[in-house]
XYZ file of C-alpha atoms in Angstrom:
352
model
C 12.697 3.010 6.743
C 10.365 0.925 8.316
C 10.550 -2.722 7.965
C 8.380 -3.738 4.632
C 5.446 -6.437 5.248
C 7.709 -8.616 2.430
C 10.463 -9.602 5.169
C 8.183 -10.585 7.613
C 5.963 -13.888 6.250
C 9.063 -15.899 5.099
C 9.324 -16.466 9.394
C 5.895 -18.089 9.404
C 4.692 -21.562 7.730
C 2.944 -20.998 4.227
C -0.028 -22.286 6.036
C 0.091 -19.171 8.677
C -3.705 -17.439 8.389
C -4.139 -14.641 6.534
C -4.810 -11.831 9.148
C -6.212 -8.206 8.557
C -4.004 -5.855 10.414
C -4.772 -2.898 12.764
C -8.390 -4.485 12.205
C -9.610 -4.298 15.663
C -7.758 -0.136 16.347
C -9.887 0.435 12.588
C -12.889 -0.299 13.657
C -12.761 1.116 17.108
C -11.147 4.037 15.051
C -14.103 4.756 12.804
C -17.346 3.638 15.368
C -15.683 5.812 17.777
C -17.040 9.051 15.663
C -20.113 7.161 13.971
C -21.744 7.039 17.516
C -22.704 7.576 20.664
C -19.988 5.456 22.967
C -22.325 5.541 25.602
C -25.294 4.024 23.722
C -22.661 1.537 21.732
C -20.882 3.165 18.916
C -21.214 0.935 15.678
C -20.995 1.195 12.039
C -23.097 1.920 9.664
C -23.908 3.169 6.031
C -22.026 2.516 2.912
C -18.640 1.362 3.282
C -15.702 0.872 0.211
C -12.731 -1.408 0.558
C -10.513 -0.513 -1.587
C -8.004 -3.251 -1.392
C -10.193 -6.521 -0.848
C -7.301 -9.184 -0.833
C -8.763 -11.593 2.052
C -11.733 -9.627 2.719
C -10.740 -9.042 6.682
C -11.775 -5.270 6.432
C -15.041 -5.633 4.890
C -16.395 -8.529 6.573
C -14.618 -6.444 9.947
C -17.102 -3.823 8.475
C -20.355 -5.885 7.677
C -19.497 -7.740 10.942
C -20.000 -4.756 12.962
C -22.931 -3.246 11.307
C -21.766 -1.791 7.816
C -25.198 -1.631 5.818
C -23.173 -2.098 2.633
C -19.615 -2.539 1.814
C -18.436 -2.635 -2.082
C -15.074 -4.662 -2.305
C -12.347 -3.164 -4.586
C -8.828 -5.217 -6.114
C -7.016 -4.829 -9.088
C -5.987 -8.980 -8.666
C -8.660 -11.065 -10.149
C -7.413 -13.564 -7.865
C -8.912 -12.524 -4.677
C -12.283 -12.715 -5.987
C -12.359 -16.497 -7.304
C -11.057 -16.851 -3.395
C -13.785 -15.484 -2.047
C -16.064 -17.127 -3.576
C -16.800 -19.491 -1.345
C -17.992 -16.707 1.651
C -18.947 -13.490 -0.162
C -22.469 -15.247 -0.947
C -23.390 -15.589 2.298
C -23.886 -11.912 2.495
C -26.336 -11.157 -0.285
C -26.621 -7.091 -1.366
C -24.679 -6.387 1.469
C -21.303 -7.141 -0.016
C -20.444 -5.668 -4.387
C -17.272 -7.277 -5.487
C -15.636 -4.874 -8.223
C -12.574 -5.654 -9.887
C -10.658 -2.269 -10.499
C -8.097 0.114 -8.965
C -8.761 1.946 -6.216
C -7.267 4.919 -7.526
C -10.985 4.992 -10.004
C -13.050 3.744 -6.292
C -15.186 7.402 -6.769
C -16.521 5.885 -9.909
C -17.317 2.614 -8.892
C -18.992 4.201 -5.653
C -20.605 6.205 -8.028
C -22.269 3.523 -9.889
C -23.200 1.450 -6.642
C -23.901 4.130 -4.158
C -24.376 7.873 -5.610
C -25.282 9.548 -2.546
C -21.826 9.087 -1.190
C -19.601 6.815 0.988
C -19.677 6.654 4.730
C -16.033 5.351 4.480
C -13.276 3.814 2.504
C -10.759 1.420 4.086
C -7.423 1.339 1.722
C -4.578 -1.661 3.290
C -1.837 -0.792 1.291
C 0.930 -2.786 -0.479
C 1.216 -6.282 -1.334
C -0.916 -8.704 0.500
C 0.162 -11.711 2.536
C -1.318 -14.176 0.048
C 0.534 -12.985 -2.722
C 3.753 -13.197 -1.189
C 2.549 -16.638 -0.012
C 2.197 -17.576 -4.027
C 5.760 -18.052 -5.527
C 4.455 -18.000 -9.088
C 3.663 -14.573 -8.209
C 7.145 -13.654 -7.897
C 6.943 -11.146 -4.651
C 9.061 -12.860 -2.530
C 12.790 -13.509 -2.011
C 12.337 -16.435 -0.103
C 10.301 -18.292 -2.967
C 11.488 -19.404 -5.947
C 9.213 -18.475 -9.041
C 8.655 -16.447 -12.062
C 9.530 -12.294 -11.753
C 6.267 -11.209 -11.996
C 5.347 -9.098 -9.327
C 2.207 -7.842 -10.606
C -0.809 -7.090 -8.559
C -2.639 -7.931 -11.562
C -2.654 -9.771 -14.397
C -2.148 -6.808 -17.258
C 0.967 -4.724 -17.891
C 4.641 -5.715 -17.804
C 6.333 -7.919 -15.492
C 9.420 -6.709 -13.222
C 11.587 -9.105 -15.812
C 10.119 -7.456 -18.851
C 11.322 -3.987 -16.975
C 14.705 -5.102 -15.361
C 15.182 -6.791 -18.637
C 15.101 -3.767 -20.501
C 15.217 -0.569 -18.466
C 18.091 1.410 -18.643
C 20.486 1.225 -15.415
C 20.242 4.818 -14.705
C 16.836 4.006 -14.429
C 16.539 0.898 -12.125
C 19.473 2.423 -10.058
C 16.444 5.359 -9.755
C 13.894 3.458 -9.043
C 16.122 1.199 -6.206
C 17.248 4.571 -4.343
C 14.277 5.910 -4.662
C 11.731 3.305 -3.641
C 13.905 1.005 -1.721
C 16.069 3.403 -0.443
C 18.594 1.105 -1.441
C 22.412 2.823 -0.853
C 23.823 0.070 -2.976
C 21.729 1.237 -5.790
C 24.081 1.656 -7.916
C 25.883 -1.256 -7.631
C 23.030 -3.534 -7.736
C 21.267 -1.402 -11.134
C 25.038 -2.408 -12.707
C 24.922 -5.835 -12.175
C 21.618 -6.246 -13.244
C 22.702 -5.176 -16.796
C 25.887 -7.102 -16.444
C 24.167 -10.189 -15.603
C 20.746 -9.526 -18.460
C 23.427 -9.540 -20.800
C 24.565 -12.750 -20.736
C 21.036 -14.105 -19.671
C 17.782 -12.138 -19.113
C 16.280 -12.169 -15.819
C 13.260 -14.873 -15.543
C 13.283 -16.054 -11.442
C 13.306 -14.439 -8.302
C 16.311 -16.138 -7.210
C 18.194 -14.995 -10.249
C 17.284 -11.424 -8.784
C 17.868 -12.555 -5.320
C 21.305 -13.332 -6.411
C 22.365 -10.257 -8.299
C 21.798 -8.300 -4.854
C 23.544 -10.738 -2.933
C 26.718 -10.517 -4.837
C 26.569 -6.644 -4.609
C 25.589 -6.889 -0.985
C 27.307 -8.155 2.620
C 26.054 -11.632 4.227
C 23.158 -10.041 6.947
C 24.622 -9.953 9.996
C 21.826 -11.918 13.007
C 18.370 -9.699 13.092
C 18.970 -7.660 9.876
C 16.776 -8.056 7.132
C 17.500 -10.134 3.791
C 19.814 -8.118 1.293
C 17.171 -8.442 -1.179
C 13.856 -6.543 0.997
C 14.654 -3.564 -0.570
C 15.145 -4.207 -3.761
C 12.455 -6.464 -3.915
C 10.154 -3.707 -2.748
C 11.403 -1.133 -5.029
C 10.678 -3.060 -8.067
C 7.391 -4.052 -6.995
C 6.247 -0.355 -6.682
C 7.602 0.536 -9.783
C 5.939 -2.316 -11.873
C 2.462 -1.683 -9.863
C 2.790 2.253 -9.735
C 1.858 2.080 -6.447
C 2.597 5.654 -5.332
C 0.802 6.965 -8.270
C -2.279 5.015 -7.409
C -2.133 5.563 -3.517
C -2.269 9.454 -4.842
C -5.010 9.004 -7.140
C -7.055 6.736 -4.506
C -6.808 9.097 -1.658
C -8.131 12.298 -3.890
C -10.444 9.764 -5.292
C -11.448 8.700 -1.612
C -12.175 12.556 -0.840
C -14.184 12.975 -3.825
C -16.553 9.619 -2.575
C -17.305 10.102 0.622
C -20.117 12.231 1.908
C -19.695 15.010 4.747
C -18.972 12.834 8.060
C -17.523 9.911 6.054
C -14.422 8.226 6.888
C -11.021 7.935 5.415
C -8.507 4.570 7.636
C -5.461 4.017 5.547
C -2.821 1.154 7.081
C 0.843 1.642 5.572
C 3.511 -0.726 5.752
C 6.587 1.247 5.497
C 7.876 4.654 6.402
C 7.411 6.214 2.407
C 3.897 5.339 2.269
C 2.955 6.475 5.909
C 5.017 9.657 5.130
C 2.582 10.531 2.090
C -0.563 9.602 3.687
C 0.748 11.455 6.354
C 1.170 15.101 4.646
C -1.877 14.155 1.988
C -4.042 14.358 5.562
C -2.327 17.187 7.054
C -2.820 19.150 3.642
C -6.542 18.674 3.289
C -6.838 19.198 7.016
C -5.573 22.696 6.763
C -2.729 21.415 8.765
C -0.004 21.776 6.330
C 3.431 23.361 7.564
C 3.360 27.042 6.696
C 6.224 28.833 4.765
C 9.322 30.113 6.912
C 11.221 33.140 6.786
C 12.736 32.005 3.421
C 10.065 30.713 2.035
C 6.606 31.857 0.562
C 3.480 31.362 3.250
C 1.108 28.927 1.516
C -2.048 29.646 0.445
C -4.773 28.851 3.010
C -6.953 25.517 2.854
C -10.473 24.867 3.315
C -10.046 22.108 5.426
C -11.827 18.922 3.363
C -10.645 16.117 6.257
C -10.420 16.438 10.122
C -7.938 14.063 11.711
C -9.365 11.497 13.793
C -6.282 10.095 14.858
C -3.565 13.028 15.127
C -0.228 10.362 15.342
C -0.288 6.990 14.077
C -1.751 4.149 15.483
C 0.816 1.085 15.346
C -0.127 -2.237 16.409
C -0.174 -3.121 20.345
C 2.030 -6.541 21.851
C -1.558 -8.931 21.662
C -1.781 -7.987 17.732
C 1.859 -8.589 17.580
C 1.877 -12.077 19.196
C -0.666 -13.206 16.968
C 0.485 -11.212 13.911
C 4.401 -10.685 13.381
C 2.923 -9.444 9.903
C 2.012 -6.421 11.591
C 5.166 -4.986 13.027
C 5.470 -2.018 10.459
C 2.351 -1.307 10.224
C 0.455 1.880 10.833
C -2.995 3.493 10.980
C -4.433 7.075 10.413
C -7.962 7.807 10.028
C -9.713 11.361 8.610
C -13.177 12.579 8.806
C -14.961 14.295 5.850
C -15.814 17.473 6.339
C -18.724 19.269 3.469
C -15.717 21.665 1.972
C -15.678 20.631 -1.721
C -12.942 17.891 -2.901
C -9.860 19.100 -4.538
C -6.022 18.086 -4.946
C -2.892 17.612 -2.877
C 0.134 19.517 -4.078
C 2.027 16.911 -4.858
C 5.456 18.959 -4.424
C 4.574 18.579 -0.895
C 3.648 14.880 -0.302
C 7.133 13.379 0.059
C 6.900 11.516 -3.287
C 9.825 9.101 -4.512
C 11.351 11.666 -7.026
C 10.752 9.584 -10.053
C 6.837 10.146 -9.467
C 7.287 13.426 -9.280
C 9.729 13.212 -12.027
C 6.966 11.504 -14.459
C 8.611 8.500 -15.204
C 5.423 6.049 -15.223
């Protein structure tokens, strides 16, 4: 597994800038097939982010030539931090506070002929591990929250009363966490005698389950700390949702650029693409050939695009990151088998 974008900002100061990543490779990424290179390629058309945070992508977008570009987050947060900018550009930016698993509806409403491209930056953001009352990071001690937005239950009202078989689940399967077990017992060992409140209560639970980090290794707590966070936000059952929602919004020619942070997500965008590309592995010898696709995406980018030494200079944020990018083709939308994706087994097992 990758490293997770979580381990990287406690090396910077909290006042290190908020940088989009893989923005420049994006945009070069989706002009490159929106024009002519020779005459200038540029963007254009209507454009959905569909994880605002910062708003790098879509003033990226409306700083290269996007005609319209409708903002999407589930954190109501973003949006009174914005405030200050997102006037400045009139009609041209639609702030909508939502999922982007629903972002085909809220195109709908906005722009009904269609999307010419949704931008999706997935996981947590680098402000909200920034906020310790948030309670995303390890390094930062604060309520355990951990939700993207404001509605739901918090990773203490889970760990606090999940069973162990459960969060020992839900470490292997999202952290891929080898001392799941260990850690999902001493979680209920420890609630017992005081529920969980604080990250650093968390923070030490794994610690006394795991060794001290030898130099270079991550903190014993990344994974864990990601696992839970998926699990409270549902984040692999949105990312799902969003990307057949994405390929129900955009119009023949649009766009698809997803940036992943770590090797589960980039391994489901990954066989989503190749699925509704038509480029799905075919059945061996021992097993069944599958039936044939209409191809609904073409890959614009056939391996994924990582970020190059300049970015990483600049932004140590970006180290794990990684780009793909799909055009729309005019086949009708339809659904990934999700038996084929790569899921965490307790999606696929139906435990949300």
């Amino acid at each position: 597994m990758t490293d997770t974008p979580e381990t990287a900002p406690e090396n910077l100061p909290d006042n290190a800038p908020h940088v989009p990543v893989l923005l420049r490779p994006l945009l070069k990424a989706v002009a490159r097939v929106s024009g002519d290179a020779q005459a200038g390629a540029s963007i254009s058309g209507a454009w959905l982010d569909g994880t605002f945070g910062a708003g790098g992508y879509s003033r990226g977008l409306l700083a290269e030539g996007a005609d319209l570009v409708i903002g999407v987050d589930r954190d109501p947060m973003v949006f009174r931090m914005a405030a200050d900018w997102a006037g400045a550009y009139g009609d041209r930016l639609r702030l909508v506070e939502g999922t982007f698993s629903h972002l085909d509806d809220y195109a709908a409403e906005i722009c009904p002929e269609g999307l010419d491209g949704v931008v999706l930056d997935l996981g947590v953001s680098s402000m909200q591990l920034d906020m310790a009352e948030r309670g995303f990071s390890f390094m930062r001690d604060g309520p355990l929250d951990m939700r993207m937005s404001d509605k739901g239950p918090s990773a203490a009202d889970l760990l606090n009363s999940a069973e162990e078989g459960t969060i020992a689940d839900i470490l292997f399967h999202y952290g891929e966490e080898r001392a799941a077990r260990r850690i999902a017992r001493k979680i209920v060992e420890l609630r017992a005698v005081q529920p969980f409140e604080t990250t650093f209560q968390l923070v030490k639970a794994v610690e006394r389950c795991l060794p001290r980090p030898k130099p270079g290794q991550s903190h014993p707590a990344t994974r864990s700390f990601q696992a839970i966070r998926i699990w409270v936000n549902d984040e692999f059952g949105q990312l799902i949702e969003g990307l057949e929602a994405a390929e129900r919004a955009l119009k023949p020619g649009g766009q698809l650029a997803v940036v992943t942070f770590h090797s589960l997500e980039d391994r489901v965008v990954k066989r989503f693409l190749q699925a509704r590309a038509g480029q799905e592995a075919q059945g061996s010898r021992y097993a069944p050939m599958r039936a044939e696709v209409t191809p609904a995406f073409t890959l614009v980018t056939r391996k994924a695009v990582a970020p190059d030494e300049e970015e990483l200079a600049v932004n140590p944020r970006a180290r794990s990151a990684k780009l793909r990018v799909a055009r729309r083709t005019d086949a009708p939308a339809g659904r990934a088998d999700r038996a084929t994706l790569g899921l965490p087994a307790p999606v696929l097992k139906g435990d949300f």
